[in-house]
Amino acid sequence: MSRVSRYKPKKRAIPLGSAAWQRLRAQVLAEEPLCRDCAARGLFTPATDVDHMDNNGDNNARTNLAPLCHSCHSIKTAEDMGKRTTRGCDVNGIPLDPNHHWNRAKRSPGTGGT
């Protein structure tokens, strides 16, 4: 299976180093201080990065900005670029990859679970 890159690097509407981006980033992290991906797995990890969920750096709508820890943000960015990623396991030995067959059984019927 070929991996398709969804990563679209380009000039952003609000440059990442600008004061405007720093204010928006601070607002997102203040509203949601924990990593959204870790929280979905029952982990409490402080969010340090803000991700454009649709990979469009021009879409700075609050609904498109997700707080993530640096590790989760790096993994998501790599996946968006079409790279293979290894997520490993949590402290209980449960795979962190949401698509791992052990995690698919946890999904409710109709959401792709078994």
Short mmCIF file of the N, C-alpha and C atoms (twelve columns), coordinates in Angstrom:
data_MODEL
# 
_entry.id   MODEL 
# 
loop_
_atom_site.group_PDB 
_atom_site.id 
_atom_site.type_symbol 
_atom_site.label_atom_id 
_atom_site.label_alt_id 
_atom_site.label_comp_id 
_atom_site.label_asym_id 
_atom_site.label_seq_id 
_atom_site.Cartn_x 
_atom_site.Cartn_y 
_atom_site.Cartn_z 
_atom_site.pdbx_PDB_model_num 
ATOM 1   N N  . MET A 1   0.845   -1.176 0.000  1 
ATOM 2   C CA . MET A 1   0.000   0.000  0.000  1 
ATOM 3   C C  . MET A 1   0.889   1.237  0.000  1 
ATOM 4   N N  . SER A 2   0.625   2.128  -0.879 1 
ATOM 5   C CA . SER A 2   1.408   3.357  -0.994 1 
ATOM 6   C C  . SER A 2   0.874   4.409  -0.027 1 
ATOM 7   N N  . ARG A 3   1.783   5.113  0.605  1 
ATOM 8   C CA . ARG A 3   1.393   6.170  1.548  1 
ATOM 9   C C  . ARG A 3   1.285   7.484  0.781  1 
ATOM 10  N N  . VAL A 4   0.232   8.207  1.050  1 
ATOM 11  C CA . VAL A 4   0.002   9.484  0.384  1 
ATOM 12  C C  . VAL A 4   0.216   10.600 1.396  1 
ATOM 13  N N  . SER A 5   1.025   11.558 1.021  1 
ATOM 14  C CA . SER A 5   1.298   12.682 1.912  1 
ATOM 15  C C  . SER A 5   0.138   13.666 1.880  1 
ATOM 16  N N  . ARG A 6   -0.360  14.016 3.066  1 
ATOM 17  C CA . ARG A 6   -1.388  15.047 3.179  1 
ATOM 18  C C  . ARG A 6   -0.771  16.351 3.651  1 
ATOM 19  N N  . TYR A 7   0.534   16.380 3.758  1 
ATOM 20  C CA . TYR A 7   1.238   17.542 4.286  1 
ATOM 21  C C  . TYR A 7   1.328   18.603 3.208  1 
ATOM 22  N N  . LYS A 8   0.952   19.824 3.551  1 
ATOM 23  C CA . LYS A 8   0.937   20.910 2.576  1 
ATOM 24  C C  . LYS A 8   1.748   22.091 3.091  1 
ATOM 25  N N  . PRO A 9   3.080   21.992 3.087  1 
ATOM 26  C CA . PRO A 9   3.860   23.126 3.579  1 
ATOM 27  C C  . PRO A 9   3.730   24.320 2.633  1 
ATOM 28  N N  . LYS A 10  3.494   25.477 3.195  1 
ATOM 29  C CA . LYS A 10  3.404   26.701 2.407  1 
ATOM 30  C C  . LYS A 10  3.444   27.874 3.360  1 
ATOM 31  N N  . LYS A 11  3.428   29.053 2.805  1 
ATOM 32  C CA . LYS A 11  3.390   30.248 3.637  1 
ATOM 33  C C  . LYS A 11  2.067   30.271 4.396  1 
ATOM 34  N N  . ARG A 12  2.132   30.613 5.671  1 
ATOM 35  C CA . ARG A 12  0.949   30.593 6.528  1 
ATOM 36  C C  . ARG A 12  0.313   31.975 6.637  1 
ATOM 37  N N  . ALA A 13  -1.001  31.987 6.891  1 
ATOM 38  C CA . ALA A 13  -1.713  33.251 7.092  1 
ATOM 39  C C  . ALA A 13  -1.160  33.975 8.317  1 
ATOM 40  N N  . ILE A 14  -0.868  33.206 9.379  1 
ATOM 41  C CA . ILE A 14  -0.246  33.759 10.586 1 
ATOM 42  C C  . ILE A 14  1.068   33.011 10.774 1 
ATOM 43  N N  . PRO A 15  2.206   33.640 10.501 1 
ATOM 44  C CA . PRO A 15  3.496   32.954 10.653 1 
ATOM 45  C C  . PRO A 15  3.682   32.412 12.071 1 
ATOM 46  N N  . LEU A 16  4.263   31.215 12.180 1 
ATOM 47  C CA . LEU A 16  4.393   30.554 13.475 1 
ATOM 48  C C  . LEU A 16  5.202   31.342 14.490 1 
ATOM 49  N N  . GLY A 17  6.140   32.153 14.059 1 
ATOM 50  C CA . GLY A 17  6.950   32.912 15.001 1 
ATOM 51  C C  . GLY A 17  6.363   34.259 15.392 1 
ATOM 52  N N  . SER A 18  5.210   34.599 14.833 1 
ATOM 53  C CA . SER A 18  4.644   35.931 15.060 1 
ATOM 54  C C  . SER A 18  3.963   36.044 16.420 1 
ATOM 55  N N  . ALA A 19  3.789   37.279 16.869 1 
ATOM 56  C CA . ALA A 19  3.089   37.541 18.129 1 
ATOM 57  C C  . ALA A 19  1.635   37.081 18.038 1 
ATOM 58  N N  . ALA A 20  1.025   37.235 16.857 1 
ATOM 59  C CA . ALA A 20  -0.372  36.812 16.684 1 
ATOM 60  C C  . ALA A 20  -0.498  35.301 16.886 1 
ATOM 61  N N  . TRP A 21  0.439   34.526 16.308 1 
ATOM 62  C CA . TRP A 21  0.396   33.072 16.493 1 
ATOM 63  C C  . TRP A 21  0.653   32.713 17.953 1 
ATOM 64  N N  . GLN A 22  1.582   33.372 18.602 1 
ATOM 65  C CA . GLN A 22  1.880   33.073 20.005 1 
ATOM 66  C C  . GLN A 22  0.655   33.329 20.887 1 
ATOM 67  N N  . ARG A 23  -0.115  34.389 20.594 1 
ATOM 68  C CA . ARG A 23  -1.344  34.666 21.348 1 
ATOM 69  C C  . ARG A 23  -2.385  33.570 21.111 1 
ATOM 70  N N  . LEU A 24  -2.564  33.191 19.841 1 
ATOM 71  C CA . LEU A 24  -3.540  32.154 19.503 1 
ATOM 72  C C  . LEU A 24  -3.137  30.817 20.127 1 
ATOM 73  N N  . ARG A 25  -1.863  30.490 20.056 1 
ATOM 74  C CA . ARG A 25  -1.332  29.253 20.644 1 
ATOM 75  C C  . ARG A 25  -1.579  29.241 22.152 1 
ATOM 76  N N  . ALA A 26  -1.290  30.351 22.813 1 
ATOM 77  C CA . ALA A 26  -1.494  30.450 24.261 1 
ATOM 78  C C  . ALA A 26  -2.972  30.287 24.615 1 
ATOM 79  N N  . GLN A 27  -3.855  30.851 23.794 1 
ATOM 80  C CA . GLN A 27  -5.292  30.724 24.033 1 
ATOM 81  C C  . GLN A 27  -5.726  29.261 23.937 1 
ATOM 82  N N  . VAL A 28  -5.270  28.569 22.888 1 
ATOM 83  C CA . VAL A 28  -5.632  27.157 22.700 1 
ATOM 84  C C  . VAL A 28  -5.141  26.322 23.880 1 
ATOM 85  N N  . LEU A 29  -3.884  26.524 24.285 1 
ATOM 86  C CA . LEU A 29  -3.312  25.738 25.381 1 
ATOM 87  C C  . LEU A 29  -3.957  26.079 26.724 1 
ATOM 88  N N  . ALA A 30  -4.418  27.318 26.896 1 
ATOM 89  C CA . ALA A 30  -5.104  27.694 28.136 1 
ATOM 90  C C  . ALA A 30  -6.495  27.059 28.204 1 
ATOM 91  N N  . GLU A 31  -7.182  27.015 27.063 1 
ATOM 92  C CA . GLU A 31  -8.523  26.430 27.015 1 
ATOM 93  C C  . GLU A 31  -8.495  24.917 27.177 1 
ATOM 94  N N  . GLU A 32  -7.460  24.292 26.650 1 
ATOM 95  C CA . GLU A 32  -7.352  22.830 26.656 1 
ATOM 96  C C  . GLU A 32  -5.899  22.470 26.971 1 
ATOM 97  N N  . PRO A 33  -5.533  22.397 28.251 1 
ATOM 98  C CA . PRO A 33  -4.120  22.240 28.626 1 
ATOM 99  C C  . PRO A 33  -3.543  20.834 28.464 1 
ATOM 100 N N  . LEU A 34  -4.391  19.830 28.210 1 
ATOM 101 C CA . LEU A 34  -3.890  18.464 28.052 1 
ATOM 102 C C  . LEU A 34  -3.877  18.058 26.586 1 
ATOM 103 N N  . CYS A 35  -2.936  17.187 26.250 1 
ATOM 104 C CA . CYS A 35  -2.847  16.645 24.894 1 
ATOM 105 C C  . CYS A 35  -4.138  15.903 24.571 1 
ATOM 106 N N  . ARG A 36  -4.775  16.286 23.491 1 
ATOM 107 C CA . ARG A 36  -6.051  15.686 23.103 1 
ATOM 108 C C  . ARG A 36  -5.894  14.204 22.757 1 
ATOM 109 N N  . ASP A 37  -4.815  13.845 22.062 1 
ATOM 110 C CA . ASP A 37  -4.607  12.443 21.687 1 
ATOM 111 C C  . ASP A 37  -4.319  11.580 22.906 1 
ATOM 112 N N  . CYS A 38  -3.486  12.064 23.804 1 
ATOM 113 C CA . CYS A 38  -3.186  11.308 25.027 1 
ATOM 114 C C  . CYS A 38  -4.441  11.162 25.880 1 
ATOM 115 N N  . ALA A 39  -5.216  12.231 26.008 1 
ATOM 116 C CA . ALA A 39  -6.436  12.193 26.820 1 
ATOM 117 C C  . ALA A 39  -7.408  11.152 26.282 1 
ATOM 118 N N  . ALA A 40  -7.463  10.995 24.959 1 
ATOM 119 C CA . ALA A 40  -8.343  9.993  24.358 1 
ATOM 120 C C  . ALA A 40  -7.920  8.576  24.744 1 
ATOM 121 N N  . ARG A 41  -6.659  8.418  25.135 1 
ATOM 122 C CA . ARG A 41  -6.146  7.106  25.563 1 
ATOM 123 C C  . ARG A 41  -6.105  6.991  27.085 1 
ATOM 124 N N  . GLY A 42  -6.656  7.974  27.789 1 
ATOM 125 C CA . GLY A 42  -6.683  7.934  29.242 1 
ATOM 126 C C  . GLY A 42  -5.404  8.406  29.900 1 
ATOM 127 N N  . LEU A 43  -4.555  9.102  29.152 1 
ATOM 128 C CA . LEU A 43  -3.296  9.615  29.688 1 
ATOM 129 C C  . LEU A 43  -3.420  11.114 29.932 1 
ATOM 130 N N  . PHE A 44  -2.747  11.606 30.943 1 
ATOM 131 C CA . PHE A 44  -2.781  13.032 31.281 1 
ATOM 132 C C  . PHE A 44  -1.419  13.641 30.986 1 
ATOM 133 N N  . THR A 45  -1.269  14.152 29.769 1 
ATOM 134 C CA . THR A 45  -0.011  14.717 29.312 1 
ATOM 135 C C  . THR A 45  -0.229  16.182 28.959 1 
ATOM 136 N N  . PRO A 46  0.588   17.081 29.493 1 
ATOM 137 C CA . PRO A 46  0.428   18.498 29.147 1 
ATOM 138 C C  . PRO A 46  0.613   18.729 27.641 1 
ATOM 139 N N  . ALA A 47  -0.250  19.542 27.075 1 
ATOM 140 C CA . ALA A 47  -0.116  19.927 25.671 1 
ATOM 141 C C  . ALA A 47  0.970   20.992 25.564 1 
ATOM 142 N N  . THR A 48  1.820   20.860 24.568 1 
ATOM 143 C CA . THR A 48  2.892   21.828 24.338 1 
ATOM 144 C C  . THR A 48  2.834   22.416 22.937 1 
ATOM 145 N N  . ASP A 49  2.159   21.734 22.019 1 
ATOM 146 C CA . ASP A 49  2.097   22.142 20.621 1 
ATOM 147 C C  . ASP A 49  0.638   22.330 20.216 1 
ATOM 148 N N  . VAL A 50  0.417   23.137 19.185 1 
ATOM 149 C CA . VAL A 50  -0.921  23.319 18.633 1 
ATOM 150 C C  . VAL A 50  -0.882  22.865 17.181 1 
ATOM 151 N N  . ASP A 51  -1.780  21.944 16.841 1 
ATOM 152 C CA . ASP A 51  -1.798  21.334 15.513 1 
ATOM 153 C C  . ASP A 51  -2.965  21.852 14.683 1 
ATOM 154 N N  . HIS A 52  -2.695  22.116 13.400 1 
ATOM 155 C CA . HIS A 52  -3.763  22.401 12.445 1 
ATOM 156 C C  . HIS A 52  -4.290  21.036 12.006 1 
ATOM 157 N N  . MET A 53  -5.453  20.642 12.480 1 
ATOM 158 C CA . MET A 53  -5.956  19.290 12.255 1 
ATOM 159 C C  . MET A 53  -6.142  18.969 10.777 1 
ATOM 160 N N  . ASP A 54  -6.525  19.943 9.970  1 
ATOM 161 C CA . ASP A 54  -6.723  19.677 8.542  1 
ATOM 162 C C  . ASP A 54  -5.463  19.952 7.717  1 
ATOM 163 N N  . ASN A 55  -4.349  20.217 8.390  1 
ATOM 164 C CA . ASN A 55  -3.048  20.470 7.754  1 
ATOM 165 C C  . ASN A 55  -3.017  21.725 6.902  1 
ATOM 166 N N  . ASN A 56  -3.993  22.600 7.084  1 
ATOM 167 C CA . ASN A 56  -4.037  23.852 6.340  1 
ATOM 168 C C  . ASN A 56  -3.608  24.973 7.284  1 
ATOM 169 N N  . GLY A 57  -2.386  25.451 7.100  1 
ATOM 170 C CA . GLY A 57  -1.850  26.499 7.953  1 
ATOM 171 C C  . GLY A 57  -2.596  27.815 7.868  1 
ATOM 172 N N  . ASP A 58  -3.453  27.969 6.862  1 
ATOM 173 C CA . ASP A 58  -4.269  29.178 6.737  1 
ATOM 174 C C  . ASP A 58  -5.563  29.079 7.535  1 
ATOM 175 N N  . ASN A 59  -5.953  27.863 7.914  1 
ATOM 176 C CA . ASN A 59  -7.204  27.660 8.645  1 
ATOM 177 C C  . ASN A 59  -6.921  27.711 10.141 1 
ATOM 178 N N  . ASN A 60  -7.008  28.905 10.702 1 
ATOM 179 C CA . ASN A 60  -6.736  29.097 12.122 1 
ATOM 180 C C  . ASN A 60  -8.008  29.170 12.954 1 
ATOM 181 N N  . ALA A 61  -9.098  28.608 12.426 1 
ATOM 182 C CA . ALA A 61  -10.335 28.539 13.207 1 
ATOM 183 C C  . ALA A 61  -10.064 27.702 14.451 1 
ATOM 184 N N  . ARG A 62  -10.621 28.111 15.567 1 
ATOM 185 C CA . ARG A 62  -10.372 27.400 16.829 1 
ATOM 186 C C  . ARG A 62  -10.755 25.926 16.717 1 
ATOM 187 N N  . THR A 63  -11.804 25.620 15.956 1 
ATOM 188 C CA . THR A 63  -12.237 24.232 15.790 1 
ATOM 189 C C  . THR A 63  -11.233 23.400 15.010 1 
ATOM 190 N N  . ASN A 64  -10.285 24.049 14.321 1 
ATOM 191 C CA . ASN A 64  -9.262  23.342 13.552 1 
ATOM 192 C C  . ASN A 64  -7.946  23.220 14.316 1 
ATOM 193 N N  . LEU A 65  -7.859  23.791 15.497 1 
ATOM 194 C CA . LEU A 65  -6.610  23.788 16.256 1 
ATOM 195 C C  . LEU A 65  -6.714  22.824 17.431 1 
ATOM 196 N N  . ALA A 66  -5.798  21.852 17.472 1 
ATOM 197 C CA . ALA A 66  -5.826  20.837 18.527 1 
ATOM 198 C C  . ALA A 66  -4.567  20.919 19.376 1 
ATOM 199 N N  . PRO A 67  -4.728  20.918 20.704 1 
ATOM 200 C CA . PRO A 67  -3.560  20.897 21.583 1 
ATOM 201 C C  . PRO A 67  -2.996  19.480 21.656 1 
ATOM 202 N N  . LEU A 68  -1.700  19.346 21.412 1 
ATOM 203 C CA . LEU A 68  -1.041  18.041 21.459 1 
ATOM 204 C C  . LEU A 68  0.272   18.161 22.217 1 
ATOM 205 N N  . CYS A 69  0.724   17.053 22.802 1 
ATOM 206 C CA . CYS A 69  2.077   17.032 23.357 1 
ATOM 207 C C  . CYS A 69  3.037   16.957 22.165 1 
ATOM 208 N N  . HIS A 70  4.294   17.243 22.400 1 
ATOM 209 C CA . HIS A 70  5.249   17.273 21.295 1 
ATOM 210 C C  . HIS A 70  5.349   15.910 20.606 1 
ATOM 211 N N  . SER A 71  5.316   14.839 21.384 1 
ATOM 212 C CA . SER A 71  5.418   13.498 20.816 1 
ATOM 213 C C  . SER A 71  4.250   13.200 19.875 1 
ATOM 214 N N  . CYS A 72  3.023   13.458 20.321 1 
ATOM 215 C CA . CYS A 72  1.854   13.207 19.474 1 
ATOM 216 C C  . CYS A 72  1.854   14.113 18.245 1 
ATOM 217 N N  . HIS A 73  2.288   15.362 18.410 1 
ATOM 218 C CA . HIS A 73  2.334   16.284 17.274 1 
ATOM 219 C C  . HIS A 73  3.351   15.808 16.239 1 
ATOM 220 N N  . SER A 74  4.494   15.323 16.701 1 
ATOM 221 C CA . SER A 74  5.517   14.813 15.781 1 
ATOM 222 C C  . SER A 74  5.003   13.598 15.023 1 
ATOM 223 N N  . ILE A 75  4.310   12.706 15.724 1 
ATOM 224 C CA . ILE A 75  3.757   11.512 15.074 1 
ATOM 225 C C  . ILE A 75  2.714   11.907 14.043 1 
ATOM 226 N N  . LYS A 76  1.804   12.818 14.397 1 
ATOM 227 C CA . LYS A 76  0.757   13.227 13.461 1 
ATOM 228 C C  . LYS A 76  1.352   13.896 12.227 1 
ATOM 229 N N  . THR A 77  2.333   14.761 12.440 1 
ATOM 230 C CA . THR A 77  2.973   15.435 11.311 1 
ATOM 231 C C  . THR A 77  3.652   14.422 10.397 1 
ATOM 232 N N  . ALA A 78  4.349   13.451 10.977 1 
ATOM 233 C CA . ALA A 78  5.005   12.414 10.171 1 
ATOM 234 C C  . ALA A 78  3.970   11.617 9.377  1 
ATOM 235 N N  . GLU A 79  2.858   11.258 10.016 1 
ATOM 236 C CA . GLU A 79  1.803   10.524 9.313  1 
ATOM 237 C C  . GLU A 79  1.208   11.375 8.198  1 
ATOM 238 N N  . ASP A 80  1.012   12.671 8.457  1 
ATOM 239 C CA . ASP A 80  0.489   13.575 7.432  1 
ATOM 240 C C  . ASP A 80  1.427   13.654 6.236  1 
ATOM 241 N N  . MET A 81  2.719   13.467 6.490  1 
ATOM 242 C CA . MET A 81  3.717   13.511 5.419  1 
ATOM 243 C C  . MET A 81  3.851   12.158 4.723  1 
ATOM 244 N N  . GLY A 82  3.046   11.171 5.146  1 
ATOM 245 C CA . GLY A 82  3.067   9.861  4.515  1 
ATOM 246 C C  . GLY A 82  4.137   8.929  5.050  1 
ATOM 247 N N  . LYS A 83  4.747   9.289  6.173  1 
ATOM 248 C CA . LYS A 83  5.803   8.450  6.742  1 
ATOM 249 C C  . LYS A 83  5.206   7.412  7.678  1 
ATOM 250 N N  . ARG A 84  5.905   6.294  7.809  1 
ATOM 251 C CA . ARG A 84  5.503   5.265  8.771  1 
ATOM 252 C C  . ARG A 84  5.872   5.745  10.167 1 
ATOM 253 N N  . THR A 85  5.029   5.427  11.125 1 
ATOM 254 C CA . THR A 85  5.316   5.806  12.503 1 
ATOM 255 C C  . THR A 85  5.137   4.597  13.405 1 
ATOM 256 N N  . THR A 86  5.842   4.600  14.497 1 
ATOM 257 C CA . THR A 86  5.700   3.563  15.508 1 
ATOM 258 C C  . THR A 86  5.300   4.260  16.791 1 
ATOM 259 N N  . ARG A 87  4.172   3.895  17.325 1 
ATOM 260 C CA . ARG A 87  3.669   4.563  18.513 1 
ATOM 261 C C  . ARG A 87  4.082   3.873  19.804 1 
ATOM 262 N N  . GLY A 88  4.376   2.587  19.779 1 
ATOM 263 C CA . GLY A 88  4.768   1.894  20.996 1 
ATOM 264 C C  . GLY A 88  3.569   1.523  21.849 1 
ATOM 265 N N  . CYS A 89  3.813   1.352  23.145 1 
ATOM 266 C CA . CYS A 89  2.785   0.901  24.086 1 
ATOM 267 C C  . CYS A 89  2.717   1.834  25.287 1 
ATOM 268 N N  . ASP A 90  1.565   1.801  25.959 1 
ATOM 269 C CA . ASP A 90  1.440   2.580  27.191 1 
ATOM 270 C C  . ASP A 90  2.048   1.798  28.355 1 
ATOM 271 N N  . VAL A 91  1.924   2.311  29.570 1 
ATOM 272 C CA . VAL A 91  2.546   1.675  30.735 1 
ATOM 273 C C  . VAL A 91  1.955   0.307  31.032 1 
ATOM 274 N N  . ASN A 92  0.765   0.015  30.507 1 
ATOM 275 C CA . ASN A 92  0.130   -1.286 30.716 1 
ATOM 276 C C  . ASN A 92  0.404   -2.264 29.578 1 
ATOM 277 N N  . GLY A 93  1.203   -1.837 28.596 1 
ATOM 278 C CA . GLY A 93  1.514   -2.708 27.467 1 
ATOM 279 C C  . GLY A 93  0.493   -2.672 26.353 1 
ATOM 280 N N  . ILE A 94  -0.468  -1.763 26.432 1 
ATOM 281 C CA . ILE A 94  -1.489  -1.637 25.392 1 
ATOM 282 C C  . ILE A 94  -0.923  -0.773 24.264 1 
ATOM 283 N N  . PRO A 95  -1.021  -1.227 23.008 1 
ATOM 284 C CA . PRO A 95  -0.498  -0.441 21.886 1 
ATOM 285 C C  . PRO A 95  -1.145  0.938  21.817 1 
ATOM 286 N N  . LEU A 96  -0.335  1.956  21.539 1 
ATOM 287 C CA . LEU A 96  -0.835  3.324  21.449 1 
ATOM 288 C C  . LEU A 96  -1.475  3.629  20.101 1 
ATOM 289 N N  . ASP A 97  -1.168  2.841  19.086 1 
ATOM 290 C CA . ASP A 97  -1.731  3.064  17.761 1 
ATOM 291 C C  . ASP A 97  -3.235  2.781  17.804 1 
ATOM 292 N N  . PRO A 98  -4.084  3.785  17.524 1 
ATOM 293 C CA . PRO A 98  -5.527  3.563  17.592 1 
ATOM 294 C C  . PRO A 98  -6.018  2.544  16.570 1 
ATOM 295 N N  . ASN A 99  -5.224  2.266  15.532 1 
ATOM 296 C CA . ASN A 99  -5.621  1.295  14.516 1 
ATOM 297 C C  . ASN A 99  -5.137  -0.116 14.821 1 
ATOM 298 N N  . HIS A 100 -4.403  -0.297 15.910 1 
ATOM 299 C CA . HIS A 100 -3.953  -1.632 16.294 1 
ATOM 300 C C  . HIS A 100 -5.185  -2.488 16.598 1 
ATOM 301 N N  . HIS A 101 -5.145  -3.772 16.225 1 
ATOM 302 C CA . HIS A 101 -6.332  -4.614 16.376 1 
ATOM 303 C C  . HIS A 101 -6.804  -4.731 17.823 1 
ATOM 304 N N  . TRP A 102 -5.930  -4.578 18.794 1 
ATOM 305 C CA . TRP A 102 -6.368  -4.618 20.195 1 
ATOM 306 C C  . TRP A 102 -7.248  -3.413 20.516 1 
ATOM 307 N N  . ASN A 103 -6.965  -2.283 19.892 1 
ATOM 308 C CA . ASN A 103 -7.732  -1.065 20.158 1 
ATOM 309 C C  . ASN A 103 -9.013  -0.998 19.336 1 
ATOM 310 N N  . ARG A 104 -9.053  -1.673 18.208 1 
ATOM 311 C CA . ARG A 104 -10.259 -1.660 17.382 1 
ATOM 312 C C  . ARG A 104 -11.443 -2.277 18.113 1 
ATOM 313 N N  . ALA A 105 -11.187 -3.262 18.965 1 
ATOM 314 C CA . ALA A 105 -12.269 -3.925 19.692 1 
ATOM 315 C C  . ALA A 105 -12.946 -2.982 20.681 1 
ATOM 316 N N  . LYS A 106 -12.268 -1.912 21.082 1 
ATOM 317 C CA . LYS A 106 -12.828 -0.959 22.045 1 
ATOM 318 C C  . LYS A 106 -13.824 -0.006 21.403 1 
ATOM 319 N N  . ARG A 107 -13.786 0.105  20.080 1 
ATOM 320 C CA . ARG A 107 -14.678 1.028  19.387 1 
ATOM 321 C C  . ARG A 107 -16.090 0.482  19.374 1 
ATOM 322 N N  . SER A 108 -17.030 1.370  19.335 1 
ATOM 323 C CA . SER A 108 -18.427 0.938  19.289 1 
ATOM 324 C C  . SER A 108 -18.772 0.466  17.881 1 
ATOM 325 N N  . PRO A 109 -19.785 -0.395 17.746 1 
ATOM 326 C CA . PRO A 109 -20.197 -0.862 16.419 1 
ATOM 327 C C  . PRO A 109 -20.542 0.318  15.525 1 
ATOM 328 N N  . GLY A 110 -20.201 0.187  14.266 1 
ATOM 329 C CA . GLY A 110 -20.485 1.241  13.308 1 
ATOM 330 C C  . GLY A 110 -19.382 2.270  13.183 1 
ATOM 331 N N  . THR A 111 -18.305 2.126  13.970 1 
ATOM 332 C CA . THR A 111 -17.194 3.077  13.873 1 
ATOM 333 C C  . THR A 111 -15.940 2.394  13.360 1 
ATOM 334 N N  . GLY A 112 -16.098 1.243  12.744 1 
ATOM 335 C CA . GLY A 112 -14.931 0.555  12.198 1 
ATOM 336 C C  . GLY A 112 -14.373 -0.493 13.122 1 
ATOM 337 N N  . GLY A 113 -14.952 -0.654 14.295 1 
ATOM 338 C CA . GLY A 113 -14.468 -1.661 15.244 1 
ATOM 339 C C  . GLY A 113 -14.985 -3.030 14.894 1 
ATOM 340 N N  . THR A 114 -14.429 -4.036 15.536 1 
ATOM 341 C CA . THR A 114 -14.869 -5.397 15.266 1 
ATOM 342 C C  . THR A 114 -15.766 -5.895 16.364 1 
# 
